[in-house]
């Protein structure tokens, strides 16, 4: 019944919540979570007092998936549980709640003795754009746990407040490399231009992960003042470095780089070739658009997949239209790339264009459209096209989706 994902089976699972066998109770909770039976949240919440830790853990996790915001306070009590798995389940559940009811508990959780709880709380506050938590996140930059410091830095980057820069700069010399890498990317995103010369040195180094973070920062800074020094790197025998530099030049926005980048389109290295095409698309090169459109029509699925990947690095109007067409591609990898990229745009104006695909004769097209719409609408129906269509039927006339009326 659960495999079929039939919501009509929810009453059966709800009855199983009372079964004398704890394993059956756990499976009933998991099944209700899988079929997304939100109306069953009160019944699941009763198991928060179950004598078996495994049942309590399952119930805590399910309430987050079922959006049981009413029970946020009850879930938060388990952040002090002596069982590590239960504490981890509780913070993950609170992080999953889309309702603001979980935010006060997340803010309190950044002071939890458990480092994993602090880390997930910081990540969730950043994902939510919770600027009211900025002072607490700044304090976590000196946390004894490297994972917490890294997550706090990344969360501050998502908040996008330049005032955090002074507190982040010391982390460039952190003892943990993952913290240093995260800080480089975040400071670039926040516009810390003095970072550019150091990024250039990291880019010239031999650590691929540090190179990637430095390239990410320089891309955000549009090259800073080091663009002339980047050009010779396009001739470096290291194709990984070539690809990173091409990406930076594309983000710099100077069309004068087009001829130089275009020479790498014929590279024998597929990574360098793809990055060059993405940079050219970013710079508005018409020839690159023509090449990508041709590759998207190629009979070889891998060729179409690489072309779709190129557009995920661009996401401009041309790429959005092309990626919407990719949702109909018979190659599963192409569809997956497309819905991931389109979902990240958070552009709800795409919903009216995607809705007709929910009734497409091919099931994989319906599922791909549903996945994108779930991301855009911030819902959890995943690839359930029937649930997506039901939601759209109720919301298609909402003001943000309704066609513009003539003046």
Short mmCIF file of C-alpha atoms in Angstrom, two decimals:
data_model
loop_
_atom_site.label_atom_id
_atom_site.label_comp_id
_atom_site.label_asym_id
_atom_site.label_seq_id
_atom_site.Cartn_x
_atom_site.Cartn_y
_atom_site.Cartn_z
CA UNK A 1 0.00 0.00 0.00
CA UNK A 2 2.79 2.40 0.87
CA UNK A 3 4.71 1.63 -2.30
CA UNK A 4 1.63 2.56 -4.31
CA UNK A 5 1.52 5.88 -2.43
CA UNK A 6 -2.24 5.84 -2.17
CA UNK A 7 -3.49 8.41 0.32
CA UNK A 8 -6.65 6.34 0.64
CA UNK A 9 -4.52 3.89 2.63
CA UNK A 10 -3.84 6.48 5.38
CA UNK A 11 -6.68 5.22 7.68
CA UNK A 12 -5.12 1.75 7.55
CA UNK A 13 -1.75 3.15 8.58
CA UNK A 14 -3.35 5.27 11.31
CA UNK A 15 -4.87 2.15 12.87
CA UNK A 16 -1.45 0.52 12.78
CA UNK A 17 -0.08 3.36 14.95
CA UNK A 18 -1.79 1.62 17.88
CA UNK A 19 -0.42 -1.84 17.13
CA UNK A 20 1.15 -3.67 20.07
CA UNK A 21 4.25 -4.43 18.01
CA UNK A 22 6.65 -1.41 18.07
CA UNK A 23 8.10 -2.38 14.67
CA UNK A 24 4.61 -2.13 13.15
CA UNK A 25 4.12 1.28 14.77
CA UNK A 26 7.41 2.49 13.29
CA UNK A 27 6.47 1.23 9.83
CA UNK A 28 3.04 2.86 10.10
CA UNK A 29 4.69 6.21 10.86
CA UNK A 30 7.09 5.83 7.92
CA UNK A 31 4.21 4.93 5.60
CA UNK A 32 2.17 7.98 6.63
CA UNK A 33 5.25 10.08 5.96
CA UNK A 34 5.73 8.55 2.52
CA UNK A 35 2.14 9.16 1.43
CA UNK A 36 2.36 12.68 2.93
CA UNK A 37 -0.77 12.26 5.03
CA UNK A 38 -0.65 15.61 6.83
CA UNK A 39 -4.05 15.08 8.41
CA UNK A 40 -2.54 12.16 10.32
CA UNK A 41 -0.05 14.38 12.20
CA UNK A 42 -2.11 14.42 15.46
CA UNK A 43 -2.14 10.62 15.55
CA UNK A 44 1.60 10.48 14.92
CA UNK A 45 2.16 13.09 17.67
CA UNK A 46 0.63 10.72 20.23
CA UNK A 47 3.64 8.44 19.70
CA UNK A 48 5.97 11.13 21.06
CA UNK A 49 5.19 9.54 24.42
CA UNK A 50 5.73 5.96 23.22
CA UNK A 51 7.88 3.87 25.60
CA UNK A 52 10.11 2.70 22.73
CA UNK A 53 12.89 5.14 21.64
CA UNK A 54 12.74 3.91 18.05
CA UNK A 55 9.04 4.74 17.83
CA UNK A 56 9.56 8.20 19.35
CA UNK A 57 12.37 8.90 16.90
CA UNK A 58 10.22 7.87 13.93
CA UNK A 59 7.34 10.05 15.13
CA UNK A 60 9.60 13.08 15.63
CA UNK A 61 11.01 12.77 12.12
CA UNK A 62 7.62 12.24 10.54
CA UNK A 63 6.10 15.35 12.12
CA UNK A 64 8.63 17.49 10.30
CA UNK A 65 7.79 15.86 6.96
CA UNK A 66 4.05 16.10 7.68
CA UNK A 67 4.45 19.80 8.54
CA UNK A 68 3.08 19.29 12.04
CA UNK A 69 3.86 22.87 13.08
CA UNK A 70 1.31 22.64 15.91
CA UNK A 71 3.68 20.24 17.63
CA UNK A 72 6.86 22.33 17.25
CA UNK A 73 7.12 22.89 21.01
CA UNK A 74 6.65 19.18 21.70
CA UNK A 75 9.37 18.31 19.16
CA UNK A 76 11.74 20.90 20.65
CA UNK A 77 11.60 19.16 24.05
CA UNK A 78 13.54 16.27 22.51
CA UNK A 79 16.53 18.53 21.78
CA UNK A 80 17.57 17.79 25.36
CA UNK A 81 17.04 14.01 25.07
CA UNK A 82 20.03 11.91 26.18
CA UNK A 83 19.74 9.83 22.98
CA UNK A 84 21.88 11.36 20.19
CA UNK A 85 19.68 9.92 17.41
CA UNK A 86 16.56 11.44 18.94
CA UNK A 87 18.20 14.87 19.33
CA UNK A 88 19.32 14.69 15.72
CA UNK A 89 15.83 13.70 14.58
CA UNK A 90 14.27 16.55 16.58
CA UNK A 91 16.45 19.32 15.12
CA UNK A 92 16.06 17.92 11.60
CA UNK A 93 12.30 17.85 12.07
CA UNK A 94 12.20 21.46 13.26
CA UNK A 95 14.36 22.45 10.29
CA UNK A 96 11.86 20.77 7.94
CA UNK A 97 8.91 22.82 9.20
CA UNK A 98 8.03 25.53 6.70
CA UNK A 99 5.85 27.35 9.20
CA UNK A 100 7.60 30.08 11.28
CA UNK A 101 6.53 28.15 14.40
CA UNK A 102 9.86 26.34 14.37
CA UNK A 103 12.05 29.46 14.22
CA UNK A 104 12.12 30.32 17.97
CA UNK A 105 13.20 26.76 18.73
CA UNK A 106 15.89 26.87 16.03
CA UNK A 107 17.26 30.09 17.47
CA UNK A 108 17.38 28.53 20.91
CA UNK A 109 19.02 25.41 19.47
CA UNK A 110 22.15 27.30 18.38
CA UNK A 111 23.15 27.22 22.06
CA UNK A 112 22.51 23.47 22.44
CA UNK A 113 25.38 21.44 23.98
CA UNK A 114 25.21 19.04 21.01
CA UNK A 115 27.36 20.32 18.11
CA UNK A 116 25.25 18.51 15.51
CA UNK A 117 22.14 20.28 16.81
CA UNK A 118 23.89 23.67 16.65
CA UNK A 119 25.10 22.96 13.12
CA UNK A 120 21.69 21.97 11.73
CA UNK A 121 20.03 24.92 13.50
CA UNK A 122 22.52 27.32 11.89
CA UNK A 123 22.01 25.77 8.45
CA UNK A 124 18.23 26.03 8.75
CA UNK A 125 18.29 29.66 9.92
CA UNK A 126 20.47 30.51 6.93
CA UNK A 127 18.21 28.64 4.51
CA UNK A 128 15.23 30.54 5.88
CA UNK A 129 16.99 33.89 5.52
CA UNK A 130 16.31 34.54 9.20
CA UNK A 131 18.14 37.86 9.64
CA UNK A 132 16.87 38.13 13.22
CA UNK A 133 19.33 35.34 14.06
CA UNK A 134 22.39 37.17 12.68
CA UNK A 135 23.86 38.00 16.11
CA UNK A 136 23.60 34.36 17.18
CA UNK A 137 25.19 33.14 13.94
CA UNK A 138 28.07 35.61 14.37
CA UNK A 139 28.68 34.22 17.83
CA UNK A 140 28.89 30.69 16.41
CA UNK A 141 31.85 31.69 14.23
CA UNK A 142 34.03 31.05 17.30
CA UNK A 143 32.36 27.74 18.17
CA UNK A 144 34.82 24.98 19.17
CA UNK A 145 33.33 22.66 16.54
CA UNK A 146 34.58 23.19 12.97
CA UNK A 147 31.32 21.96 11.43
CA UNK A 148 29.38 24.57 13.39
CA UNK A 149 31.79 27.34 12.36
CA UNK A 150 31.50 26.30 8.70
CA UNK A 151 27.70 26.10 8.78
CA UNK A 152 27.44 29.47 10.51
CA UNK A 153 29.67 31.11 7.91
CA UNK A 154 27.59 29.63 5.10
CA UNK A 155 24.38 30.72 6.82
CA UNK A 156 25.67 34.30 7.09
CA UNK A 157 26.47 34.19 3.39
CA UNK A 158 22.86 33.28 2.68
CA UNK A 159 21.65 36.19 4.81
CA UNK A 160 23.76 38.43 2.55
CA UNK A 161 24.51 41.16 5.09
CA UNK A 162 27.92 42.81 4.43
CA UNK A 163 28.13 43.72 8.12
CA UNK A 164 29.16 40.12 8.76
CA UNK A 165 32.43 40.52 6.81
CA UNK A 166 34.58 41.80 9.69
CA UNK A 167 33.64 38.79 11.79
CA UNK A 168 34.24 36.35 8.94
CA UNK A 169 37.72 37.56 7.92
CA UNK A 170 39.54 35.79 10.84
CA UNK A 171 38.15 32.47 9.59
CA UNK A 172 40.36 32.75 6.50
CA UNK A 173 43.12 31.52 8.86
CA UNK A 174 40.99 28.90 10.60
CA UNK A 175 42.71 25.65 11.56
CA UNK A 176 40.10 23.66 9.60
CA UNK A 177 40.38 23.72 5.81
CA UNK A 178 36.63 23.24 5.22
CA UNK A 179 35.97 26.37 7.30
CA UNK A 180 38.55 28.32 5.29
CA UNK A 181 37.03 27.19 1.99
CA UNK A 182 33.52 28.13 3.07
CA UNK A 183 34.70 31.53 4.28
CA UNK A 184 36.41 32.30 0.98
CA UNK A 185 33.18 31.64 -0.94
CA UNK A 186 31.05 33.59 1.54
CA UNK A 187 33.30 36.66 1.57
CA UNK A 188 33.29 36.66 -2.22
CA UNK A 189 29.50 36.49 -2.22
CA UNK A 190 29.36 39.41 0.24
CA UNK A 191 31.61 41.51 -2.00
CA UNK A 192 34.84 41.59 -0.01
CA UNK A 193 37.10 42.89 -2.81
CA UNK A 194 40.43 42.81 -0.83
CA UNK A 195 40.12 39.02 -1.05
CA UNK A 196 40.85 38.95 -4.81
CA UNK A 197 44.69 38.83 -4.69
CA UNK A 198 44.64 35.98 -2.16
CA UNK A 199 42.10 34.12 -4.31
CA UNK A 200 44.52 34.41 -7.20
CA UNK A 201 47.22 32.67 -5.16
CA UNK A 202 44.83 29.93 -4.06
CA UNK A 203 43.82 29.49 -7.68
CA UNK A 204 47.48 28.97 -8.62
CA UNK A 205 47.86 26.38 -5.87
CA UNK A 206 47.47 22.63 -6.26
CA UNK A 207 44.52 22.00 -3.93
CA UNK A 208 41.45 21.48 -6.19
CA UNK A 209 38.97 22.27 -3.42
CA UNK A 210 40.69 25.54 -2.51
CA UNK A 211 40.89 26.37 -6.21
CA UNK A 212 37.16 25.86 -6.54
CA UNK A 213 36.37 28.10 -3.54
CA UNK A 214 38.72 30.80 -4.84
CA UNK A 215 37.11 30.63 -8.29
CA UNK A 216 33.66 30.86 -6.70
CA UNK A 217 34.71 33.98 -4.79
CA UNK A 218 36.35 35.61 -7.80
CA UNK A 219 33.25 34.86 -9.85
CA UNK A 220 31.10 36.64 -7.27
CA UNK A 221 33.58 39.55 -7.29
CA UNK A 222 33.46 39.55 -11.13
CA UNK A 223 37.20 39.01 -11.14
CA UNK A 224 38.04 41.91 -8.83
CA UNK A 225 41.25 43.63 -9.95
CA UNK A 226 43.01 40.46 -11.06
CA UNK A 227 41.31 39.80 -14.42
CA UNK A 228 44.47 40.54 -16.50
CA UNK A 229 46.39 37.99 -14.43
CA UNK A 230 43.75 35.33 -15.06
CA UNK A 231 44.06 35.35 -18.85
CA UNK A 232 47.42 33.50 -19.03
CA UNK A 233 45.84 30.66 -17.03
CA UNK A 234 43.66 29.83 -20.03
CA UNK A 235 46.80 28.32 -21.58
CA UNK A 236 47.67 26.28 -18.50
CA UNK A 237 47.92 22.53 -19.17
CA UNK A 238 45.70 21.92 -16.12
CA UNK A 239 42.24 21.64 -17.72
CA UNK A 240 40.55 21.88 -14.30
CA UNK A 241 42.16 25.30 -13.79
CA UNK A 242 41.22 26.34 -17.34
CA UNK A 243 37.57 25.54 -16.65
CA UNK A 244 37.54 27.50 -13.39
CA UNK A 245 39.13 30.57 -14.98
CA UNK A 246 36.69 30.47 -17.89
CA UNK A 247 33.82 30.49 -15.39
CA UNK A 248 35.23 33.59 -13.67
CA UNK A 249 35.66 35.42 -16.99
CA UNK A 250 32.08 34.60 -17.94
CA UNK A 251 30.79 36.14 -14.72
CA UNK A 252 32.97 39.22 -15.23
CA UNK A 253 30.50 40.28 -17.94
CA UNK A 254 33.02 41.68 -20.41
CA UNK A 255 32.18 40.61 -23.98
CA UNK A 256 35.78 41.38 -25.00
CA UNK A 257 36.65 37.97 -23.55
CA UNK A 258 34.39 36.10 -26.00
CA UNK A 259 37.06 35.41 -28.70
CA UNK A 260 39.54 34.16 -26.09
CA UNK A 261 37.00 31.90 -24.41
CA UNK A 262 35.66 30.62 -27.74
CA UNK A 263 39.03 28.98 -28.46
CA UNK A 264 38.35 26.51 -25.64
CA UNK A 265 35.05 25.30 -27.10
CA UNK A 266 37.06 22.79 -29.13
CA UNK A 267 39.01 21.56 -26.11
CA UNK A 268 39.44 17.79 -25.87
CA UNK A 269 38.52 18.05 -22.19
CA UNK A 270 34.71 17.91 -21.75
CA UNK A 271 34.86 19.91 -18.47
CA UNK A 272 36.75 22.80 -20.07
CA UNK A 273 34.51 22.68 -23.14
CA UNK A 274 31.33 22.79 -21.04
CA UNK A 275 32.58 25.66 -18.88
CA UNK A 276 33.56 27.61 -21.99
CA UNK A 277 30.10 27.16 -23.49
CA UNK A 278 28.49 28.27 -20.22
CA UNK A 279 30.69 31.38 -20.08
CA UNK A 280 29.85 32.26 -23.67
CA UNK A 281 26.13 31.85 -22.96
CA UNK A 282 26.50 34.11 -19.91
CA UNK A 283 28.14 36.73 -22.12
CA UNK A 284 25.26 36.49 -24.62
CA UNK A 285 27.19 34.83 -27.47
CA UNK A 286 24.66 33.88 -30.16
CA UNK A 287 26.89 31.19 -31.66
CA UNK A 288 27.01 29.41 -28.30
CA UNK A 289 23.20 29.42 -28.13
CA UNK A 290 23.03 27.87 -31.60
CA UNK A 291 25.50 25.14 -30.63
CA UNK A 292 23.64 24.30 -27.42
CA UNK A 293 20.28 24.14 -29.18
CA UNK A 294 21.78 21.77 -31.72
CA UNK A 295 23.24 19.53 -29.02
CA UNK A 296 19.91 19.39 -27.19
CA UNK A 297 18.45 17.84 -30.35
CA UNK A 298 21.27 15.30 -30.69
CA UNK A 299 20.31 11.62 -30.81
CA UNK A 300 22.96 10.81 -28.17
CA UNK A 301 21.60 11.13 -24.64
CA UNK A 302 25.01 11.94 -23.12
CA UNK A 303 25.46 14.85 -25.52
CA UNK A 304 22.04 16.23 -24.51
CA UNK A 305 22.91 15.69 -20.84
CA UNK A 306 26.12 17.75 -21.10
CA UNK A 307 24.25 20.49 -22.97
CA UNK A 308 21.64 20.60 -20.20
CA UNK A 309 24.40 20.75 -17.56
CA UNK A 310 25.91 23.77 -19.33
CA UNK A 311 22.66 25.68 -18.93
CA UNK A 312 22.48 24.99 -15.19
CA UNK A 313 25.52 27.27 -14.82
CA UNK A 314 23.77 30.08 -16.68
CA UNK A 315 20.02 30.21 -15.88
CA UNK A 316 19.13 33.16 -18.12
CA UNK A 317 15.89 33.47 -20.15
CA UNK A 318 17.36 31.38 -22.97
CA UNK A 319 18.41 28.63 -20.53
CA UNK A 320 15.07 28.61 -18.69
CA UNK A 321 13.11 28.03 -21.91
CA UNK A 322 15.52 25.33 -23.05
CA UNK A 323 15.46 23.59 -19.64
CA UNK A 324 11.66 23.54 -19.68
CA UNK A 325 11.89 21.60 -22.94
CA UNK A 326 14.40 19.27 -21.30
CA UNK A 327 11.66 18.14 -18.90
CA UNK A 328 10.24 16.20 -21.86
CA UNK A 329 13.54 14.48 -22.69
CA UNK A 330 13.45 10.65 -22.59
CA UNK A 331 16.89 10.63 -20.89
CA UNK A 332 16.37 10.56 -17.10
CA UNK A 333 19.64 12.41 -16.46
CA UNK A 334 18.59 15.30 -18.70
CA UNK A 335 15.25 15.60 -16.92
CA UNK A 336 16.90 15.45 -13.49
CA UNK A 337 19.34 18.22 -14.41
CA UNK A 338 16.47 20.33 -15.74
CA UNK A 339 14.15 20.08 -12.75
CA UNK A 340 17.00 20.68 -10.30
CA UNK A 341 18.06 23.83 -12.15
CA UNK A 342 14.55 25.17 -12.67
CA UNK A 343 13.60 24.47 -9.07
CA UNK A 344 16.55 26.52 -7.81
CA UNK A 345 15.32 29.61 -9.63
CA UNK A 346 12.35 29.96 -7.24
CA UNK A 347 10.63 31.78 -10.10
CA UNK A 348 6.91 31.17 -9.53
CA UNK A 349 6.03 32.85 -12.84
CA UNK A 350 7.05 29.55 -14.47
CA UNK A 351 4.18 27.66 -12.83
CA UNK A 352 1.52 28.46 -15.47
CA UNK A 353 3.88 27.19 -18.19
CA UNK A 354 4.67 24.01 -16.30
CA UNK A 355 1.09 23.16 -15.29
CA UNK A 356 0.03 21.75 -18.71
CA UNK A 357 2.86 19.21 -18.47
CA UNK A 358 1.10 17.63 -15.48
CA UNK A 359 -1.30 16.03 -17.99
CA UNK A 360 1.34 15.04 -20.53
CA UNK A 361 0.82 11.49 -21.92
CA UNK A 362 4.34 10.43 -20.81
CA UNK A 363 4.59 9.67 -17.10
CA UNK A 364 8.21 10.83 -16.84
CA UNK A 365 7.24 14.27 -18.16
CA UNK A 366 4.41 14.56 -15.64
CA UNK A 367 6.74 13.58 -12.81
CA UNK A 368 9.47 16.01 -13.89
CA UNK A 369 6.99 18.89 -14.06
CA UNK A 370 5.63 17.98 -10.62
CA UNK A 371 9.15 17.97 -9.14
CA UNK A 372 9.87 21.48 -10.44
CA UNK A 373 6.50 22.82 -9.30
CA UNK A 374 7.05 21.36 -5.82
CA UNK A 375 10.31 23.29 -5.55
CA UNK A 376 8.83 26.52 -6.87
CA UNK A 377 5.69 26.34 -4.73
CA UNK A 378 7.64 25.19 -1.66
CA UNK A 379 5.46 22.10 -1.34
CA UNK A 380 6.37 18.47 -0.66
CA UNK A 381 4.46 16.40 -3.23
CA UNK A 382 7.75 15.52 -4.99
CA UNK A 383 6.92 13.71 -8.27
CA UNK A 384 3.20 13.21 -7.52
CA UNK A 385 1.67 14.90 -10.57
CA UNK A 386 -1.90 14.33 -9.30
CA UNK A 387 -1.11 16.21 -6.08
CA UNK A 388 0.57 18.96 -8.10
CA UNK A 389 -2.43 19.26 -10.41
CA UNK A 390 -4.83 19.39 -7.45
CA UNK A 391 -2.77 22.19 -5.88
CA UNK A 392 -2.63 24.09 -9.17
CA UNK A 393 -6.40 23.78 -9.65
CA UNK A 394 -6.88 25.56 -6.33
CA UNK A 395 -4.23 28.24 -6.83
CA UNK A 396 -4.09 29.03 -10.55
CA UNK A 397 -6.35 32.04 -10.11
CA UNK A 398 -4.29 33.51 -7.29
CA UNK A 399 -3.19 37.11 -8.07
CA UNK A 400 0.45 36.18 -8.62
CA UNK A 401 -0.50 33.68 -11.35
CA UNK A 402 -3.52 35.32 -12.94
CA UNK A 403 -2.99 36.82 -16.45
CA UNK A 404 -2.46 40.56 -16.51
CA UNK A 405 -5.70 42.43 -17.21
CA UNK A 406 -5.76 45.24 -19.78
CA UNK A 407 -5.76 48.71 -18.31
#
